[in-house]
Short mmCIF file of C-alpha atoms and ligand atoms in Angstrom, two decimals:
data_model
loop_
_atom_site.label_atom_id
_atom_site.label_comp_id
_atom_site.label_asym_id
_atom_site.label_seq_id
_atom_site.Cartn_x
_atom_site.Cartn_y
_atom_site.Cartn_z
CA MET A 1 92.47 -13.84 -4.48
CA GLY A 2 93.82 -11.46 -7.09
CA LYS A 3 96.13 -11.75 -10.10
CA ASP A 4 93.81 -10.51 -12.77
CA VAL A 5 93.84 -8.02 -15.61
CA ILE A 6 91.20 -5.30 -15.29
CA ILE A 7 90.30 -3.44 -18.50
CA ALA A 8 89.70 0.30 -17.97
CA CYS A 9 86.58 0.87 -20.06
CA ASP A 10 87.10 4.60 -20.46
CA PHE A 11 84.34 5.08 -23.01
CA ALA A 12 81.84 7.93 -23.18
CA SER A 13 78.71 5.86 -23.75
CA ALA A 14 77.10 2.49 -23.14
CA GLN A 15 76.97 1.89 -26.89
CA GLN A 16 80.74 2.26 -27.33
CA THR A 17 81.32 0.08 -24.27
CA PHE A 18 79.08 -2.72 -25.52
CA GLU A 19 80.63 -2.58 -29.00
CA PHE A 20 83.99 -3.10 -27.31
CA LEU A 21 82.83 -5.86 -24.94
CA ASP A 22 81.04 -7.69 -27.78
CA LYS A 23 84.48 -8.52 -29.20
CA PHE A 24 85.14 -10.80 -26.23
CA THR A 25 83.36 -14.02 -27.00
CA ASP A 26 85.45 -16.63 -25.14
CA ARG A 27 86.28 -14.81 -21.91
CA LYS A 28 84.54 -12.24 -19.74
CA PRO A 29 87.26 -9.82 -18.61
CA PHE A 30 87.16 -7.93 -15.30
CA VAL A 31 86.21 -4.35 -16.26
CA LYS A 32 86.71 -0.97 -14.63
CA ILE A 33 83.88 1.55 -14.92
CA GLY A 34 85.04 5.07 -14.15
CA MET A 35 83.34 8.39 -13.52
CA GLU A 36 82.94 9.33 -17.19
CA LEU A 37 80.87 6.28 -18.12
CA PHE A 38 79.01 6.16 -14.79
CA TYR A 39 77.98 9.81 -14.93
CA ALA A 40 76.97 9.48 -18.59
CA GLU A 41 74.88 6.34 -18.22
CA GLY A 42 74.00 6.05 -14.52
CA PRO A 43 73.86 2.87 -12.43
CA GLN A 44 72.13 0.90 -15.20
CA ILE A 45 75.46 0.56 -16.99
CA VAL A 46 76.77 -1.38 -13.99
CA ARG A 47 73.75 -3.70 -13.98
CA ASP A 48 74.01 -4.26 -17.74
CA ILE A 49 77.72 -5.13 -17.70
CA LYS A 50 77.21 -7.35 -14.67
CA ALA A 51 74.34 -9.13 -16.45
CA ARG A 52 76.77 -9.92 -19.29
CA GLY A 53 78.86 -11.86 -16.78
CA HIS A 54 81.78 -9.47 -16.11
CA LYS A 55 83.34 -8.70 -12.77
CA ILE A 56 83.28 -4.94 -12.12
CA PHE A 57 85.63 -2.46 -10.45
CA LEU A 58 83.53 0.69 -9.92
CA ASP A 59 86.10 3.49 -9.82
CA LEU A 60 84.22 6.47 -8.33
CA LYS A 61 86.85 7.55 -5.75
CA LEU A 62 84.51 8.70 -2.99
CA HIS A 63 85.71 11.48 -0.66
CA ASP A 64 83.24 13.24 1.69
CA ILE A 65 82.23 13.31 5.36
CA PRO A 66 82.02 9.81 6.90
CA ASN A 67 78.21 9.76 7.11
CA THR A 68 77.74 10.67 3.44
CA VAL A 69 80.32 8.12 2.30
CA LYS A 70 78.73 5.41 4.47
CA LYS A 71 75.27 6.04 2.99
CA SER A 72 76.63 6.21 -0.57
CA MET A 73 78.52 2.94 -0.12
CA ALA A 74 75.27 1.36 1.15
CA VAL A 75 73.74 2.27 -2.23
CA LEU A 76 76.73 0.94 -4.19
CA ARG A 77 76.70 -2.40 -2.37
CA ASN A 78 73.32 -3.12 -3.96
CA LEU A 79 74.85 -2.74 -7.42
CA ASP A 80 76.71 -5.99 -6.78
CA VAL A 81 80.11 -4.71 -7.93
CA ASP A 82 83.22 -6.74 -7.10
CA MET A 83 85.52 -3.84 -6.21
CA THR A 84 85.12 -0.13 -5.52
CA ASN A 85 87.26 2.69 -4.12
CA LEU A 86 87.65 5.94 -2.19
CA HIS A 87 90.34 8.53 -1.40
CA ALA A 88 92.48 7.67 1.62
CA ALA A 89 92.78 11.46 2.13
CA GLY A 90 89.20 11.29 3.46
CA THR A 91 90.78 9.92 6.70
CA GLY A 92 90.56 6.68 8.67
CA ARG A 93 87.15 7.58 10.07
CA MET A 94 85.76 8.02 6.56
CA MET A 95 87.27 4.70 5.45
CA SER A 96 85.83 2.79 8.45
CA ALA A 97 82.42 4.34 7.76
CA ALA A 98 82.73 3.26 4.11
CA ILE A 99 83.34 -0.35 5.16
CA GLU A 100 80.26 -0.25 7.38
CA GLY A 101 78.11 1.10 4.55
CA LEU A 102 79.45 -1.37 2.02
CA THR A 103 78.93 -4.49 4.15
CA ARG A 104 75.75 -6.38 3.32
CA GLU A 105 73.49 -7.98 5.94
CA ASP A 106 75.07 -11.39 5.31
CA GLY A 107 78.53 -9.93 6.03
CA SER A 108 79.74 -10.02 2.41
CA ARG A 109 80.97 -6.91 0.60
CA PRO A 110 82.85 -5.80 -2.51
CA LEU A 111 86.60 -5.30 -2.17
CA LEU A 112 87.36 -1.74 -1.03
CA ILE A 113 90.54 -0.12 -2.31
CA ALA A 114 92.02 3.28 -1.37
CA VAL A 115 93.54 5.81 -3.74
CA THR A 116 96.66 7.20 -2.04
CA GLN A 117 98.21 10.15 -3.88
CA LEU A 118 97.04 10.47 -7.47
CA THR A 119 99.93 10.09 -9.91
CA SER A 120 99.01 13.54 -11.24
CA THR A 121 100.23 14.97 -7.90
CA ASP A 122 103.98 15.26 -7.44
CA GLN A 123 106.10 16.42 -4.53
CA GLN A 124 106.03 20.07 -5.58
CA ILE A 125 102.24 20.20 -6.04
CA MET A 126 101.74 18.42 -2.70
CA GLU A 127 103.87 21.01 -0.93
CA GLN A 128 102.44 24.06 -2.71
CA ASP A 129 98.75 23.20 -2.89
CA LEU A 130 98.28 20.90 0.10
CA LEU A 131 101.03 22.07 2.47
CA ILE A 132 102.17 18.43 2.85
CA GLU A 133 105.92 18.56 3.22
CA LYS A 134 106.84 14.94 3.91
CA PRO A 135 108.39 12.94 1.06
CA ILE A 136 105.68 11.61 -1.27
CA ASP A 137 106.76 7.96 -0.74
CA GLU A 138 106.28 8.36 3.00
CA VAL A 139 102.86 9.96 2.46
CA VAL A 140 101.77 7.11 0.17
CA MET A 141 102.91 4.45 2.67
CA HIS A 142 101.19 6.29 5.54
CA TYR A 143 97.92 6.40 3.57
CA ALA A 144 98.30 2.68 2.79
CA LYS A 145 98.82 1.81 6.47
CA THR A 146 95.83 3.96 7.51
CA ALA A 147 93.71 2.23 4.86
CA LYS A 148 94.78 -1.17 6.20
CA ALA A 149 94.08 -0.16 9.81
CA SER A 150 90.61 0.99 8.72
CA GLY A 151 89.82 -2.45 7.32
CA LEU A 152 90.33 -1.81 3.61
CA ASP A 153 91.59 -4.52 1.27
CA GLY A 154 94.30 -2.64 -0.59
CA VAL A 155 95.39 0.45 -2.50
CA VAL A 156 95.65 1.75 -6.02
CA CYS A 157 99.31 2.54 -6.64
CA SER A 158 101.91 2.68 -9.36
CA PRO A 159 103.44 -0.75 -10.10
CA LEU A 160 106.71 0.81 -8.91
CA GLU A 161 105.20 1.21 -5.42
CA ALA A 162 103.56 -2.22 -5.18
CA GLY A 163 106.56 -3.94 -3.61
CA LYS A 164 106.96 -1.25 -0.96
CA VAL A 165 103.25 -1.37 -0.11
CA HIS A 166 103.49 -5.14 0.39
CA ASP A 167 106.55 -4.66 2.60
CA ALA A 168 104.73 -2.08 4.73
CA CYS A 169 101.25 -3.67 4.85
CA GLY A 170 101.77 -7.37 4.15
CA LYS A 171 101.43 -9.59 1.09
CA GLU A 172 97.68 -10.02 1.61
CA PHE A 173 97.06 -6.28 1.23
CA LEU A 174 96.10 -5.83 -2.42
CA THR A 175 97.89 -3.60 -4.89
CA VAL A 176 95.89 -2.49 -7.92
CA THR A 177 98.21 -0.89 -10.43
CA PRO A 178 97.56 1.25 -13.51
CA GLY A 179 100.36 2.59 -15.72
CA VAL A 180 100.94 -0.68 -17.58
CA ARG A 181 102.35 -0.71 -21.10
CA PHE A 182 103.69 -3.40 -23.43
CA ALA A 183 107.46 -3.30 -23.97
CA ASP A 184 106.90 -2.51 -27.68
CA GLY A 185 103.86 -0.21 -27.17
CA GLU A 186 103.05 3.49 -26.87
CA VAL A 187 103.56 5.05 -23.43
CA GLY A 188 101.19 8.00 -24.10
CA ASP A 189 100.62 10.31 -21.12
CA GLN A 190 101.63 7.79 -18.42
CA LYS A 191 104.89 8.83 -16.77
CA ARG A 192 105.98 5.79 -14.80
CA VAL A 193 105.15 2.56 -16.58
CA MET A 194 105.83 -1.15 -16.34
CA THR A 195 105.09 -4.11 -18.59
CA PRO A 196 102.54 -6.69 -17.38
CA GLU A 197 105.41 -9.12 -16.80
CA GLN A 198 107.35 -6.60 -14.66
CA ALA A 199 104.16 -5.80 -12.70
CA LYS A 200 103.78 -9.52 -12.01
CA GLN A 201 107.38 -9.78 -10.85
CA ILE A 202 107.08 -6.85 -8.49
CA GLY A 203 103.98 -8.41 -6.93
CA SER A 204 101.01 -6.39 -8.22
CA ASP A 205 97.76 -8.21 -7.53
CA TYR A 206 95.66 -6.58 -10.24
CA ILE A 207 96.77 -4.51 -13.22
CA VAL A 208 94.43 -1.91 -14.70
CA VAL A 209 95.01 -1.59 -18.42
CA GLY A 210 93.19 0.89 -20.65
CA ARG A 211 94.48 2.08 -24.01
CA PRO A 212 96.99 -0.74 -24.64
CA ILE A 213 93.84 -2.92 -24.94
CA THR A 214 91.01 -0.52 -25.86
CA ALA A 215 93.00 1.25 -28.62
CA ALA A 216 94.67 -1.89 -29.98
CA LEU A 217 93.91 -3.07 -33.51
CA ASN A 218 92.97 -6.39 -31.97
CA PRO A 219 91.79 -5.74 -28.40
CA VAL A 220 91.12 -9.41 -27.64
CA ALA A 221 94.66 -10.38 -28.64
CA ALA A 222 96.07 -7.48 -26.57
CA TYR A 223 94.01 -8.61 -23.57
CA GLU A 224 95.16 -12.22 -23.97
CA ARG A 225 98.76 -11.02 -24.18
CA CYS A 226 98.33 -9.11 -20.90
CA VAL A 227 96.82 -12.16 -19.21
CA LYS A 228 99.62 -14.39 -20.49
CA GLU A 229 102.36 -12.01 -19.31
CA PHE A 230 100.73 -11.15 -15.97
CA CYS A 231 98.78 -14.20 -14.80
CA ASP A 232 100.54 -17.28 -16.22
O1 C5P B 1 94.74 3.91 -20.79
P1 C5P B 1 95.54 3.63 -19.55
O2 C5P B 1 96.12 2.22 -19.49
O3 C5P B 1 96.57 4.69 -19.26
O4 C5P B 1 94.43 3.68 -18.40
C1 C5P B 1 94.74 3.60 -17.03
C2 C5P B 1 93.49 3.71 -16.21
O5 C5P B 1 93.87 3.78 -14.84
C3 C5P B 1 92.66 4.97 -16.49
O6 C5P B 1 91.28 4.64 -16.26
C4 C5P B 1 93.15 5.95 -15.45
O7 C5P B 1 92.19 6.90 -15.10
C5 C5P B 1 93.44 5.02 -14.27
N1 C5P B 1 94.41 5.53 -13.30
C6 C5P B 1 95.72 5.87 -13.63
N2 C5P B 1 96.58 6.34 -12.69
C7 C5P B 1 96.19 6.48 -11.41
C8 C5P B 1 94.89 6.14 -11.05
C9 C5P B 1 94.02 5.67 -12.02
O8 C5P B 1 96.11 5.73 -14.78
N3 C5P B 1 97.05 6.90 -10.50
#
């Protein structure tokens, strides 16, 4: 399981997304569909990309009362995605309910991954806005352990945290890591970045890569470079 490059298809419309995916003729990359594209195009975008033969990470980050999350996950499971996610801050009860909703009658289900603390939240914001005063690393590890105890498959985290998550939750517990940049590329707005090769070394299971591929002059070559550095 794992070791794959997931392309963050952060496009505003189905048309832009298909124009981008049409460039990939030899391989069918694993793609991430986020809120922007999903809210613009609705569930049909998931069916259409799936029908083209791609694996899909549906990144909708659910966070609500357990019953609502369970029923929403029961809808998402019929979209036949390969991976989806929620906020660990929704609590262990919400995460267990999500697993129940996501599990199909035959016992199969998409991978379910928890978001711990968003990288847009730092220690100061956590203390001021959320009244959480523990060190952020400890909070992230606690969320990861709660996610594991609730039956989830892994967490989204920075590649810098992947090793620590594996130490705390075991090697089998998946780490899905954004914030990946080529050594000779633009960093943009990401604060803490790693190259695909470094992410591989630190033990990330999946890397999520957006602009280094989507904004490249040759996106297919950029994707192949990521795969070569991360998977080979
Ligand atoms: O373009 P870039 O490679 O920065 O895209 C990274 C993707 O991962 C985006 O879809 C972004 O929303 C997502 N992400 C992130 N940091 C997190 C969680 C998700 O960059 N902590």
